[in-house]
Amino acid sequence: MSKPLSIAVAGLGTVGAGVLKLLSENAEIVAARAGRPVVVGAVSARDRLRDRGVPLSALRWYDDPVALAADPGTDVVVELIGGSDGPARALVEAALAAGKPVVTANKALLAVHGAAIAELAEARNVPLAFEAAVAGGIPAIKALREGLAANRIRRVAGILNGTCNYILTVMREHKREFAEVLAEAQKLGYAEADPSFDIDGIDAAHKLAILAALAFGRPVDFAAVHVEGIREVSALDIALAGELGYRIKLLGIAERTAAGIATRVHPCMVPVAAPIARVDGVFNAVVAEGDFVGRVVLEGRGAGAGPTASAVVADLIDLARGRVTPVWGAAAGLLDGAPALPMERHVGAYYLRLMVLDRPGVIADVTGILRDHVISLEAMLQRGRAPGEAVPVVLTTHDCEEASMRAALARLAALDSVLEKPALIRIEPL
């Protein structure tokens, strides 16, 4: 068997400790599949004294993670610190500049700085691997970049944040409101103390930017992703969606059109019969559509020590075997330059809920505004009568342009008969 592959791990949190544990417990199977042992020689973390459940005394310890790039006994640097800047970015750039391959789980770093980092990796002819950056243990990166490499990908979509999916699942199953379920998710450890990155859609947008770059062979472009979270999804809308035959999911969607590439993250109503509608709890799912392969659906755990460590070690096995692929699937000079499409250009169907005063003429006012903006109704639902009080009116539309719907929404919100901010959810026929 060949010389062991010696790695240095920066960041010994949940994932970092999980990588060390996996390499210890599955050492024989990893060595057999890598063609040589994969061993940890050096580590870096903020707290030397914390018990991580794995022995660390025999390892070289660096207080400064960037120093791992210069460690003479290290073949591959594994960055598990996180964050788009700071020591994580400095370490990755230093390792690549030193000619050392990098494995990272850092979706924020790749989404924000991935274009420049990929150029550095290509200029130094050094591998950069990041299977663990998207959807945890689901092999979404390899599936898009390698498994589906012969296809023109038309669309890739997915449930990319387990925290949001858990919250929406509990809201639906137990008819509870968002704030209550979020607080419970924080107590259970499914949501951070500051959950903004998750519930505001930013985490999912980081992952979608990476998937879009891989699917369409283009430089990563996080700034082009339209982002909305789930703070405004109500138990009422979830219940009404069920009556209409839909479930509400936070989806990341990237699609190629004749005019360019559209990337968006927002709550969606998906038909209950769609495979992705049945992905519940903390699970993630990725759906890709290729011209020859058709639709491919991948589902699994999107976070946690085990699934993410599994993805990190899969990359290490590839590097040990010498299997290397360009970061975005093709050399920089061959990447697609298709323009990014703004959200205003999106065309699709919509769910619209209005809380209106139950009085004559209200529906005529609403439909008149929609008519003015060339928005055609598919169905309307009004439950009960309460003269002079608020009642929900639910409308679903045929396909129309986002810009038209936004203009109509502003006029609807200004009606004195509309008592609260209208709820708008896009319908996706996945």
Short mmCIF file of C-alpha atoms in Angstrom, two decimals:
data_model
loop_
_atom_site.label_atom_id
_atom_site.label_comp_id
_atom_site.label_asym_id
_atom_site.label_seq_id
_atom_site.Cartn_x
_atom_site.Cartn_y
_atom_site.Cartn_z
CA MET A 1 0.00 0.00 0.00
CA SER A 2 1.22 3.52 -0.81
CA LYS A 3 2.44 6.18 1.60
CA PRO A 4 -0.35 7.43 3.90
CA LEU A 5 -2.17 10.63 2.99
CA SER A 6 -1.50 13.00 5.89
CA ILE A 7 -4.15 15.63 6.52
CA ALA A 8 -4.43 18.70 8.74
CA VAL A 9 -7.86 19.64 10.10
CA ALA A 10 -8.74 23.23 10.99
CA GLY A 11 -11.84 23.44 13.15
CA LEU A 12 -12.75 20.73 15.66
CA GLY A 13 -16.41 21.47 16.17
CA THR A 14 -19.18 18.98 15.45
CA VAL A 15 -18.00 18.24 11.91
CA GLY A 16 -14.27 18.33 12.62
CA ALA A 17 -14.62 15.88 15.50
CA GLY A 18 -16.87 13.77 13.28
CA VAL A 19 -14.16 13.56 10.61
CA LEU A 20 -11.57 12.39 13.14
CA LYS A 21 -14.00 9.82 14.53
CA LEU A 22 -14.90 8.49 11.08
CA LEU A 23 -11.25 8.18 10.03
CA SER A 24 -10.52 6.28 13.24
CA GLU A 25 -13.52 3.93 13.27
CA ASN A 26 -13.56 3.25 9.50
CA ALA A 27 -9.78 3.33 8.99
CA GLU A 28 -9.61 -0.02 7.20
CA ILE A 29 -12.44 0.61 4.73
CA VAL A 30 -11.18 4.14 4.03
CA ALA A 31 -7.66 2.85 3.37
CA ALA A 32 -8.95 0.13 1.05
CA ARG A 33 -11.01 2.59 -0.96
CA ALA A 34 -8.35 5.31 -0.96
CA GLY A 35 -5.56 2.90 -1.88
CA ARG A 36 -3.61 4.06 1.18
CA PRO A 37 -4.26 5.08 4.78
CA VAL A 38 -5.70 8.54 5.43
CA VAL A 39 -4.27 9.84 8.70
CA VAL A 40 -4.62 13.06 10.70
CA GLY A 41 -1.26 14.62 11.53
CA ALA A 42 -2.11 18.16 12.61
CA VAL A 43 -5.11 20.12 13.90
CA SER A 44 -6.10 23.63 14.84
CA ALA A 45 -8.94 24.81 17.07
CA ARG A 46 -9.60 27.61 19.54
CA ASP A 47 -9.89 25.43 22.67
CA ARG A 48 -7.21 22.85 23.38
CA LEU A 49 -8.87 21.57 26.54
CA ARG A 50 -12.35 20.75 25.27
CA ASP A 51 -13.19 17.04 25.20
CA ARG A 52 -14.13 16.15 21.63
CA GLY A 53 -14.49 12.41 22.16
CA VAL A 54 -11.37 11.60 20.10
CA PRO A 55 -7.69 11.43 21.15
CA LEU A 56 -5.66 14.51 20.13
CA SER A 57 -2.47 14.27 22.20
CA ALA A 58 -0.39 12.68 19.41
CA LEU A 59 -1.28 15.35 16.86
CA ARG A 60 0.63 18.52 16.02
CA TRP A 61 -1.43 21.45 17.35
CA TYR A 62 -1.50 24.92 15.83
CA ASP A 63 -3.17 27.86 17.55
CA ASP A 64 -3.09 29.74 14.25
CA PRO A 65 -5.07 27.75 11.65
CA VAL A 66 -3.37 29.52 8.73
CA ALA A 67 -0.08 27.97 9.90
CA LEU A 68 -1.41 24.56 8.83
CA ALA A 69 -0.75 25.59 5.23
CA ALA A 70 2.98 25.58 5.97
CA ASP A 71 3.05 22.38 8.04
CA PRO A 72 5.75 20.27 6.35
CA GLY A 73 4.08 16.95 7.14
CA THR A 74 0.67 17.86 5.70
CA ASP A 75 -0.46 16.65 2.27
CA VAL A 76 -4.07 17.99 2.37
CA VAL A 77 -5.65 20.81 4.38
CA VAL A 78 -9.24 20.31 5.61
CA GLU A 79 -11.00 23.60 6.43
CA LEU A 80 -13.96 23.19 8.80
CA ILE A 81 -13.87 26.59 10.53
CA GLY A 82 -16.73 28.18 8.60
CA GLY A 83 -17.50 31.75 7.63
CA SER A 84 -17.00 33.57 4.36
CA ASP A 85 -13.95 35.53 5.56
CA GLY A 86 -11.47 35.60 8.42
CA PRO A 87 -9.24 32.60 9.19
CA ALA A 88 -11.22 30.20 6.98
CA ARG A 89 -10.62 32.24 3.85
CA ALA A 90 -7.01 33.00 4.82
CA LEU A 91 -6.27 29.31 5.38
CA VAL A 92 -7.81 28.14 2.09
CA GLU A 93 -5.98 30.78 0.08
CA ALA A 94 -2.67 30.09 1.87
CA ALA A 95 -2.95 26.33 1.34
CA LEU A 96 -3.75 26.68 -2.36
CA ALA A 97 -0.93 29.21 -2.82
CA ALA A 98 1.42 26.71 -1.14
CA GLY A 99 0.34 24.00 -3.60
CA LYS A 100 -1.62 21.95 -1.05
CA PRO A 101 -5.04 20.46 -1.93
CA VAL A 102 -7.96 21.72 0.14
CA VAL A 103 -11.14 20.00 1.30
CA THR A 104 -13.78 22.31 2.75
CA ALA A 105 -17.37 22.20 3.97
CA ASN A 106 -17.63 26.00 3.85
CA LYS A 107 -20.60 26.96 1.66
CA ALA A 108 -20.46 30.64 2.66
CA LEU A 109 -16.83 30.96 1.58
CA LEU A 110 -17.48 29.23 -1.76
CA ALA A 111 -20.68 31.16 -2.47
CA VAL A 112 -19.13 34.56 -1.77
CA HIS A 113 -15.51 34.08 -2.88
CA GLY A 114 -15.69 30.86 -4.88
CA ALA A 115 -14.93 32.43 -8.26
CA ALA A 116 -11.64 33.92 -7.08
CA ILE A 117 -10.69 30.84 -5.04
CA ALA A 118 -11.35 28.57 -8.04
CA GLU A 119 -9.11 30.78 -10.19
CA LEU A 120 -6.35 30.47 -7.59
CA ALA A 121 -6.74 26.69 -7.44
CA GLU A 122 -6.58 26.47 -11.23
CA ALA A 123 -3.58 28.81 -11.46
CA ARG A 124 -1.67 26.68 -8.93
CA ASN A 125 -3.02 23.44 -10.44
CA VAL A 126 -4.19 22.36 -6.98
CA PRO A 127 -7.43 20.46 -6.23
CA LEU A 128 -10.23 22.11 -4.26
CA ALA A 129 -12.94 19.70 -3.06
CA PHE A 130 -16.20 20.65 -1.33
CA GLU A 131 -18.74 17.81 -1.39
CA ALA A 132 -19.67 18.59 2.22
CA ALA A 133 -20.58 22.21 1.43
CA VAL A 134 -24.05 21.37 0.09
CA ALA A 135 -26.68 19.04 1.56
CA GLY A 136 -24.42 17.24 4.05
CA GLY A 137 -24.24 13.54 3.28
CA ILE A 138 -26.14 13.76 -0.03
CA PRO A 139 -23.58 13.45 -2.88
CA ALA A 140 -25.10 16.43 -4.70
CA ILE A 141 -21.80 17.91 -5.89
CA LYS A 142 -20.52 14.70 -7.45
CA ALA A 143 -23.93 13.96 -8.92
CA LEU A 144 -24.11 17.29 -10.75
CA ARG A 145 -20.46 17.76 -11.66
CA GLU A 146 -19.51 14.19 -12.49
CA GLY A 147 -22.48 11.82 -12.52
CA LEU A 148 -24.54 14.09 -14.80
CA ALA A 149 -21.59 15.59 -16.68
CA ALA A 150 -22.89 14.38 -20.08
CA ASN A 151 -26.17 16.28 -19.69
CA ARG A 152 -27.32 19.82 -20.28
CA ILE A 153 -28.93 20.62 -16.93
CA ARG A 154 -32.12 22.61 -17.37
CA ARG A 155 -33.01 23.01 -13.72
CA VAL A 156 -31.81 22.13 -10.24
CA ALA A 157 -33.96 22.64 -7.16
CA GLY A 158 -33.98 21.49 -3.60
CA ILE A 159 -34.77 21.65 0.07
CA LEU A 160 -31.38 22.92 1.18
CA ASN A 161 -31.92 23.88 4.81
CA GLY A 162 -32.98 21.32 7.39
CA THR A 163 -33.89 23.90 10.03
CA CYS A 164 -36.50 25.52 7.80
CA ASN A 165 -37.82 22.18 6.63
CA TYR A 166 -38.20 21.01 10.23
CA ILE A 167 -40.07 24.18 11.23
CA LEU A 168 -42.46 24.00 8.26
CA THR A 169 -43.06 20.28 8.88
CA VAL A 170 -43.97 20.80 12.54
CA MET A 171 -46.15 23.80 11.68
CA ARG A 172 -48.09 21.63 9.22
CA GLU A 173 -48.34 18.48 11.32
CA HIS A 174 -49.29 20.21 14.57
CA LYS A 175 -51.02 23.37 13.28
CA ARG A 176 -48.67 25.65 15.20
CA GLU A 177 -47.33 29.12 14.43
CA PHE A 178 -43.82 29.95 13.26
CA ALA A 179 -42.48 31.72 16.36
CA GLU A 180 -43.55 28.90 18.69
CA VAL A 181 -41.99 26.18 16.55
CA LEU A 182 -38.79 28.16 16.06
CA ALA A 183 -38.36 28.50 19.84
CA GLU A 184 -38.82 24.74 20.21
CA ALA A 185 -36.32 24.05 17.40
CA GLN A 186 -33.76 26.18 19.23
CA LYS A 187 -34.27 24.19 22.45
CA LEU A 188 -33.83 20.93 20.53
CA GLY A 189 -30.65 22.15 18.82
CA TYR A 190 -32.15 22.20 15.31
CA ALA A 191 -31.88 26.01 15.16
CA GLU A 192 -29.09 28.32 16.27
CA ALA A 193 -29.49 30.92 19.02
CA ASP A 194 -29.40 33.44 16.17
CA PRO A 195 -31.31 31.57 13.46
CA SER A 196 -31.23 34.37 10.86
CA PHE A 197 -28.93 32.61 8.37
CA ASP A 198 -31.32 29.66 8.27
CA ILE A 199 -34.80 31.15 8.52
CA ASP A 200 -34.03 34.14 6.27
CA GLY A 201 -32.89 31.84 3.47
CA ILE A 202 -29.22 32.88 3.38
CA ASP A 203 -27.81 29.42 4.12
CA ALA A 204 -29.97 27.90 1.37
CA ALA A 205 -28.91 30.69 -1.01
CA HIS A 206 -25.22 29.94 -0.40
CA LYS A 207 -25.83 26.31 -1.33
CA LEU A 208 -27.97 27.18 -4.34
CA ALA A 209 -25.27 29.50 -5.71
CA ILE A 210 -22.85 26.56 -5.62
CA LEU A 211 -25.32 24.14 -7.22
CA ALA A 212 -26.12 26.64 -9.98
CA ALA A 213 -22.44 27.08 -10.79
CA LEU A 214 -22.02 23.31 -11.07
CA ALA A 215 -25.26 22.69 -12.95
CA PHE A 216 -24.62 25.31 -15.59
CA GLY A 217 -20.82 25.36 -15.70
CA ARG A 218 -20.53 29.02 -14.72
CA PRO A 219 -18.66 31.04 -12.09
CA VAL A 220 -20.46 31.10 -8.74
CA ASP A 221 -22.65 34.21 -8.38
CA PHE A 222 -24.19 34.53 -4.93
CA ALA A 223 -25.12 38.19 -5.51
CA ALA A 224 -27.54 37.13 -8.27
CA VAL A 225 -29.62 34.87 -5.98
CA HIS A 226 -33.03 36.25 -4.97
CA VAL A 227 -33.52 35.39 -1.29
CA GLU A 228 -36.63 35.18 0.90
CA GLY A 229 -37.06 33.26 4.16
CA ILE A 230 -39.93 31.68 6.07
CA ARG A 231 -40.62 34.24 8.81
CA GLU A 232 -43.92 35.28 7.20
CA VAL A 233 -45.30 31.79 6.53
CA SER A 234 -48.34 31.30 8.76
CA ALA A 235 -50.16 28.23 10.03
CA LEU A 236 -53.23 29.50 8.16
CA ASP A 237 -51.39 29.51 4.83
CA ILE A 238 -50.03 26.03 5.48
CA ALA A 239 -53.56 24.77 6.23
CA LEU A 240 -55.04 26.47 3.16
CA ALA A 241 -52.24 25.07 1.00
CA GLY A 242 -53.21 21.61 2.19
CA GLU A 243 -56.83 22.20 1.21
CA LEU A 244 -55.66 23.19 -2.26
CA GLY A 245 -53.48 20.07 -2.62
CA TYR A 246 -50.09 21.65 -1.86
CA ARG A 247 -47.40 21.72 0.80
CA ILE A 248 -45.22 24.72 1.58
CA LYS A 249 -41.45 24.21 1.38
CA LEU A 250 -38.50 26.60 1.34
CA LEU A 251 -36.85 25.78 -1.98
CA GLY A 252 -33.74 26.87 -3.79
CA ILE A 253 -34.34 26.85 -7.55
CA ALA A 254 -31.89 27.49 -10.39
CA GLU A 255 -32.97 27.22 -14.00
CA ARG A 256 -31.63 28.01 -17.42
CA THR A 257 -33.85 29.91 -19.82
CA ALA A 258 -33.24 31.32 -23.28
CA ALA A 259 -32.61 34.71 -21.66
CA GLY A 260 -30.17 33.55 -18.96
CA ILE A 261 -29.84 31.88 -15.56
CA ALA A 262 -32.39 32.47 -12.78
CA THR A 263 -31.55 31.61 -9.16
CA ARG A 264 -34.00 32.09 -6.31
CA VAL A 265 -34.71 30.95 -2.75
CA HIS A 266 -38.20 31.43 -1.31
CA PRO A 267 -41.20 29.56 0.14
CA CYS A 268 -43.03 27.54 -2.51
CA MET A 269 -46.28 25.64 -2.75
CA VAL A 270 -45.54 22.26 -4.31
CA PRO A 271 -48.12 19.58 -5.22
CA VAL A 272 -48.49 16.94 -2.50
CA ALA A 273 -47.77 14.25 -5.10
CA ALA A 274 -44.32 15.69 -5.89
CA PRO A 275 -41.46 13.65 -4.36
CA ILE A 276 -39.99 16.76 -2.75
CA ALA A 277 -43.28 17.50 -0.95
CA ARG A 278 -42.81 14.34 1.12
CA VAL A 279 -39.31 15.27 2.32
CA ASP A 280 -39.97 16.28 5.91
CA GLY A 281 -38.17 17.11 9.14
CA VAL A 282 -34.46 17.91 9.01
CA PHE A 283 -33.96 16.09 5.70
CA ASN A 284 -32.71 17.76 2.51
CA ALA A 285 -33.42 16.90 -1.11
CA VAL A 286 -31.94 17.90 -4.47
CA VAL A 287 -33.76 17.47 -7.80
CA ALA A 288 -31.84 17.85 -11.07
CA GLU A 289 -33.25 17.72 -14.59
CA GLY A 290 -30.94 16.79 -17.47
CA ASP A 291 -31.71 16.58 -21.18
CA PHE A 292 -30.76 12.89 -21.47
CA VAL A 293 -31.11 11.56 -17.93
CA GLY A 294 -34.43 13.24 -17.13
CA ARG A 295 -35.21 13.90 -13.47
CA VAL A 296 -32.91 12.72 -10.67
CA VAL A 297 -33.97 13.01 -7.01
CA LEU A 298 -31.49 12.77 -4.12
CA GLU A 299 -32.62 12.79 -0.50
CA GLY A 300 -30.88 12.49 2.86
CA ARG A 301 -29.59 14.24 5.95
CA GLY A 302 -28.29 17.68 5.12
CA ALA A 303 -26.25 18.39 8.26
CA GLY A 304 -24.76 16.87 11.37
CA ALA A 305 -21.46 15.28 12.30
CA GLY A 306 -21.96 11.94 10.55
CA PRO A 307 -23.38 12.99 7.16
CA THR A 308 -21.01 15.96 6.74
CA ALA A 309 -17.96 13.97 7.85
CA SER A 310 -18.94 11.28 5.34
CA ALA A 311 -18.81 13.87 2.55
CA VAL A 312 -15.47 15.29 3.72
CA VAL A 313 -13.84 11.86 3.81
CA ALA A 314 -15.28 10.97 0.39
CA ASP A 315 -13.33 13.96 -0.96
CA LEU A 316 -10.18 12.79 0.84
CA ILE A 317 -10.54 9.35 -0.76
CA ASP A 318 -10.80 10.98 -4.19
CA LEU A 319 -7.64 13.00 -3.55
CA ALA A 320 -5.78 9.93 -2.30
CA ARG A 321 -6.69 8.19 -5.57
CA GLY A 322 -5.71 11.21 -7.66
CA ARG A 323 -9.27 11.80 -8.90
CA VAL A 324 -9.49 15.52 -9.61
CA THR A 325 -12.17 17.59 -11.38
CA PRO A 326 -12.13 21.34 -12.13
CA VAL A 327 -13.89 23.26 -9.37
CA TRP A 328 -16.95 24.25 -11.44
CA GLY A 329 -16.72 21.30 -13.83
CA ALA A 330 -14.66 22.99 -16.56
CA ALA A 331 -11.58 25.19 -16.88
CA ALA A 332 -12.16 28.90 -16.20
CA GLY A 333 -11.87 29.82 -19.88
CA LEU A 334 -14.65 27.38 -20.79
CA LEU A 335 -17.23 28.47 -18.23
CA ASP A 336 -20.61 29.74 -19.40
CA GLY A 337 -21.09 33.51 -19.47
CA ALA A 338 -24.91 33.48 -19.58
CA PRO A 339 -26.38 36.51 -17.80
CA ALA A 340 -28.24 36.32 -14.49
CA LEU A 341 -31.97 37.03 -14.70
CA PRO A 342 -33.52 39.34 -12.09
CA MET A 343 -36.47 38.08 -10.06
CA GLU A 344 -38.77 40.58 -11.79
CA ARG A 345 -38.49 38.45 -14.92
CA HIS A 346 -39.75 35.29 -13.22
CA VAL A 347 -42.93 33.84 -14.71
CA GLY A 348 -45.09 31.47 -12.71
CA ALA A 349 -48.32 30.88 -10.80
CA TYR A 350 -49.08 32.41 -7.42
CA TYR A 351 -51.07 31.82 -4.24
CA LEU A 352 -52.44 35.05 -2.78
CA ARG A 353 -54.26 35.36 0.56
CA LEU A 354 -56.02 38.55 1.55
CA MET A 355 -57.68 39.33 4.88
CA VAL A 356 -60.56 41.57 3.80
CA LEU A 357 -63.63 43.20 5.26
CA ASP A 358 -66.66 41.10 4.39
CA ARG A 359 -68.69 43.74 2.55
CA PRO A 360 -70.14 44.16 -0.94
CA GLY A 361 -67.74 45.15 -3.73
CA VAL A 362 -64.51 43.89 -2.14
CA ILE A 363 -64.02 40.96 -4.53
CA ALA A 364 -64.79 43.20 -7.49
CA ASP A 365 -62.06 45.63 -6.35
CA VAL A 366 -59.55 42.79 -5.99
CA THR A 367 -60.26 41.15 -9.33
CA GLY A 368 -60.29 44.56 -11.03
CA ILE A 369 -56.73 45.26 -9.86
CA LEU A 370 -55.56 41.82 -11.02
CA ARG A 371 -57.24 42.39 -14.39
CA ASP A 372 -55.46 45.75 -14.75
CA HIS A 373 -52.12 43.96 -14.39
CA VAL A 374 -53.05 41.14 -16.80
CA ILE A 375 -53.19 38.50 -14.07
CA SER A 376 -55.61 35.67 -14.75
CA LEU A 377 -57.26 33.78 -11.88
CA GLU A 378 -57.14 30.00 -11.74
CA ALA A 379 -59.30 29.60 -8.61
CA MET A 380 -60.75 31.54 -5.67
CA LEU A 381 -61.59 30.29 -2.19
CA GLN A 382 -63.61 32.20 0.42
CA ARG A 383 -64.62 30.51 3.66
CA GLY A 384 -67.65 31.64 5.69
CA ARG A 385 -69.45 34.91 6.05
CA ALA A 386 -68.82 37.57 8.72
CA PRO A 387 -70.41 40.85 7.59
CA GLY A 388 -68.25 43.82 8.58
CA GLU A 389 -65.42 41.60 9.90
CA ALA A 390 -62.22 40.16 8.42
CA VAL A 391 -62.39 37.00 6.32
CA PRO A 392 -59.65 35.27 4.30
CA VAL A 393 -59.93 35.29 0.53
CA VAL A 394 -57.55 32.96 -1.29
CA LEU A 395 -56.71 33.34 -4.97
CA THR A 396 -54.51 31.21 -7.19
CA THR A 397 -53.38 32.54 -10.55
CA HIS A 398 -52.30 31.27 -13.90
CA ASP A 399 -48.72 32.06 -14.95
CA CYS A 400 -47.86 35.74 -14.89
CA GLU A 401 -44.72 37.85 -14.56
CA GLU A 402 -43.33 38.65 -11.10
CA ALA A 403 -43.16 42.37 -11.88
CA SER A 404 -46.88 42.44 -12.67
CA MET A 405 -47.75 40.54 -9.49
CA ARG A 406 -45.63 42.88 -7.36
CA ALA A 407 -47.33 45.94 -8.85
CA ALA A 408 -50.77 44.42 -8.24
CA LEU A 409 -49.80 43.45 -4.70
CA ALA A 410 -48.87 47.04 -3.85
CA ARG A 411 -52.29 48.25 -5.02
CA LEU A 412 -54.10 45.49 -3.16
CA ALA A 413 -52.28 46.28 0.08
CA ALA A 414 -53.41 49.92 -0.25
CA LEU A 415 -57.14 49.05 -0.35
CA ASP A 416 -58.94 50.12 2.83
CA SER A 417 -60.80 46.81 2.76
CA VAL A 418 -57.55 44.81 3.02
CA LEU A 419 -56.72 44.67 6.73
CA GLU A 420 -53.22 43.21 6.78
CA LYS A 421 -50.26 42.60 4.52
CA PRO A 422 -51.26 40.17 1.75
CA ALA A 423 -49.60 36.75 1.83
CA LEU A 424 -47.94 35.75 -1.44
CA ILE A 425 -46.42 32.31 -2.14
CA ARG A 426 -45.19 31.09 -5.51
CA ILE A 427 -46.54 27.82 -6.87
CA GLU A 428 -43.93 25.42 -8.26
CA PRO A 429 -45.09 22.37 -10.27
CA LEU A 430 -42.06 20.24 -9.39
#
